[in-house]
Amino acid sequence: MTGRGDRAVNYVILASFSLIALYPVAGIVLAAFQPPGSAAGGFSLPSELHLANFAEAWTQGHFASYLRSSLIVAVSVVFVSTLVSIMSGYAFGTMTFAGNKVLFYLFLLGLMVPLEGLVIPLYFDLRALSLTDTYWALILPQIGLSVAFGTFWMRAFFLATPRSLIEAAAIDGARRWSILWRVLVPFARPAVLTMMVLIFMWTWNEFLLALVMVSSESLRTAPLGLAFFQGQHVSDVTLLAAGAVIVALPVVVVYIFLQRHFIRGMISGSVVG
Amino acid sequence: MATVRFEGAGKRFGGVDALVDLHLDIEDGELAVLVGPSGSGKTTALRLLAGLESITSGHVWIGDKQVDALPPRDRDIAMVFQDYALYPQMTVYKNLAFGLRMRKVAPGDIDGQVLTAAKTLGLEDLLERRPRELSGGQRQRVALGRALVRQPQVFLMDEPLSNLDAKLRTQTRVEIARIQREFGITTVYVTHDQIEAMTLGRRVAVMRDGRLQQFDSPKGLYDRPANLFVASFIGSPAMNITEGSLEHAGDGLAIAFGDHRLAVGRPESRPDDGIGAYAGRKVLLGIRPEAMADASLALGTPEDRRMTVRVELREDVGSDVYAYFEGGPPVSNPGLAESPTGDDDEAGGNRRRTFVARLSPQSKAREGDAIQIAINDRALFFFDPDTGVRIG
Ligand SMILES: Nc1ncnc2c1ncn2[C@@H]1O[C@H](COP(=O)(O)OP(=O)(O)OP(=O)(O)O)[C@@H](O)[C@H]1O
Ligand SMILES: [Mg+2]
């Protein structure tokens, strides 16, 4: 086979998978731009771009409030879990201490048990602490879940980091704290950013926890708000589509914004020798 | 500046003895080389000295301080790693300055020290680059600079040249020797390359299986190897080794091996020998390729110091002629270094059987010719066949 032929086959395969993945997304985006009220099922290009659906959804659906709640929750979760994950990943990835194996498996457990299995007992626990129907009820459990993943992720990265880098810094006089923040974290930036995007995305899209923990409308997060919004406007497809786009947009923006960074980082910093 | 002393230092990894009872005294300002085949414990010794590995037994001293329990940062050492281990996200300048900043050197002094080190190594124009924007040779120099800038008590280098191409390796070797002499910093240098060891080291420690074999000047190792291992490890091409028997011949001794027989000389002409006691016994015989000459060019060599051989292969490399011929029977002694150059695995088997002589380029010896090889009595080495210890 010639390289050219191989390439063509690769492209065909990739293109068809992209189509499968993009079809429903594109359908929703296109629907959002249809004239308001049109029952545009399926896949038709709007005759002109109608932005009215977005304005309508924004005001009717209280999305400003939902996005604000989501932002508060997601940013706190991302910030705290990133900090904690970097430190615990560093410990598990570069140090040996009593019980490190057992402790690590304990962390993994947090990764393996699905939230569905935890959410009800969690509700009672938090209620005992009078934390239900507050942001804490959304933030604290998600920090816990994200740190399980983040520890696993950062540990893998630090394990793969050349040991000589750590040793060189130790000989240069750096203590553990400086080794982590001055040498390893700058080196790990692509991995850290990727982790932050993933945690942001998962936190942003979390539905079940918000549904169980929060009853005040002012605390509703975007996906939960969207669900209520859909309940009220079952038949208005274009409005629902606009709402969905509004909720999904921040994740896409964050991804696009950070993607440039982590791709550049991945190319540059990974090889020492 | 400081002396370095290993005092019965040992390291066990699980069940593996990586280093056993190492005694080594390195003088102030000396460049000492640890050399040995892969897995001989060189890196382990260096890491014990650096504090990157905890010591299992014995002690390590830097100057008059016993450093066994000190963390690396308190040992006042600098290390050049095989993969350089430059901080990838920092510029060259910051790489050099990092150690000074960590040691709380006044910011005003950092600049001067970094620039001095950069100048010594010709890095002035690279200071704003990052490691990934440098060639291999430049990275290597930054690694040296990072070690140099702190003016430590001891330099540690673990195969610092192994990632460079041959030409750069020679250049950098000279550079390292120059800097080491200029600053007079005690240096421990690890390599598995005997040429590097012999050219660089004031003294060279030959290691094997975690045990020190000999610590001596390059000339001392070459002229007076302590045992079969050192003898066969040092020198290129490697020493020819065969088995023979020592016999009385007149009032002296002779060694018979294969079809050959050479006079060894009177015991009193070899005063440092113990070979008298081996008369009538089997011994291992070693002859360096460069100790043999084409007898037609070395007139006056007595008859009993010559052997007649048939040249099987002639390699002419311009400056020398290598002649291969049937010497004595092959030896497979556990004390023998395995093909030290490491690049002739296949020829290795043959090489054991065949002797090689490095002859003058004037030699007319052709393949198939029967020629006479002249051998100096002092060039014969004898080893105990059981212990491998040199007996003469
Ligand atoms: N961290 C470790 N855990 C277990 N065994 C080890 C460890 N480090 C070294 N060893 C073992 O100790 C012995 C000596 O290793 P060392 O790295 O000192 O050899 P070396 O002389 O530096 O070899 P090379 O030339 O290949 O670098 C080897 O048998 C090696 O397998
Ligand atoms: Mg090594």
XYZ file of C-alpha atoms and ligand atoms in Angstrom, chain B residues 13 16 18 36-45 53 159 192, ligand 1:
47
model
C 18.523 -3.704 46.899
C 20.819 -7.894 45.287
C 24.724 -3.708 44.300
C 33.361 -1.310 35.052
C 30.870 -3.257 32.988
C 27.128 -2.743 33.261
C 25.729 -3.593 36.654
C 29.069 -3.391 38.449
C 27.806 -0.869 40.988
C 29.369 2.355 39.693
C 26.157 4.343 39.689
C 25.211 2.924 43.057
C 28.482 4.107 44.563
C 20.385 6.287 47.912
C 28.310 8.812 32.231
C 31.834 2.122 31.385
N 16.882 0.799 42.542
C 17.345 -0.448 42.383
N 16.598 -1.504 42.751
C 17.061 -2.760 42.612
N 18.266 -3.076 42.107
C 19.062 -2.068 41.706
C 18.650 -0.701 41.817
N 19.645 0.081 41.346
C 20.627 -0.766 40.959
N 20.286 -2.047 41.169
C 21.131 -3.228 40.899
O 22.387 -2.987 41.454
C 23.423 -3.439 40.601
C 24.375 -2.309 40.308
O 23.709 -1.321 39.579
P 24.386 0.028 39.114
O 23.322 0.871 38.532
O 25.159 0.607 40.230
O 25.359 -0.455 37.979
P 26.291 0.395 36.997
O 27.677 -0.064 37.253
O 26.014 1.836 37.149
O 25.839 -0.121 35.584
P 25.620 0.668 34.219
O 26.944 0.740 33.553
O 24.689 -0.221 33.471
O 25.023 1.989 34.547
C 22.733 -4.000 39.383
O 22.656 -5.393 39.535
C 21.361 -3.388 39.427
O 20.427 -4.256 38.848
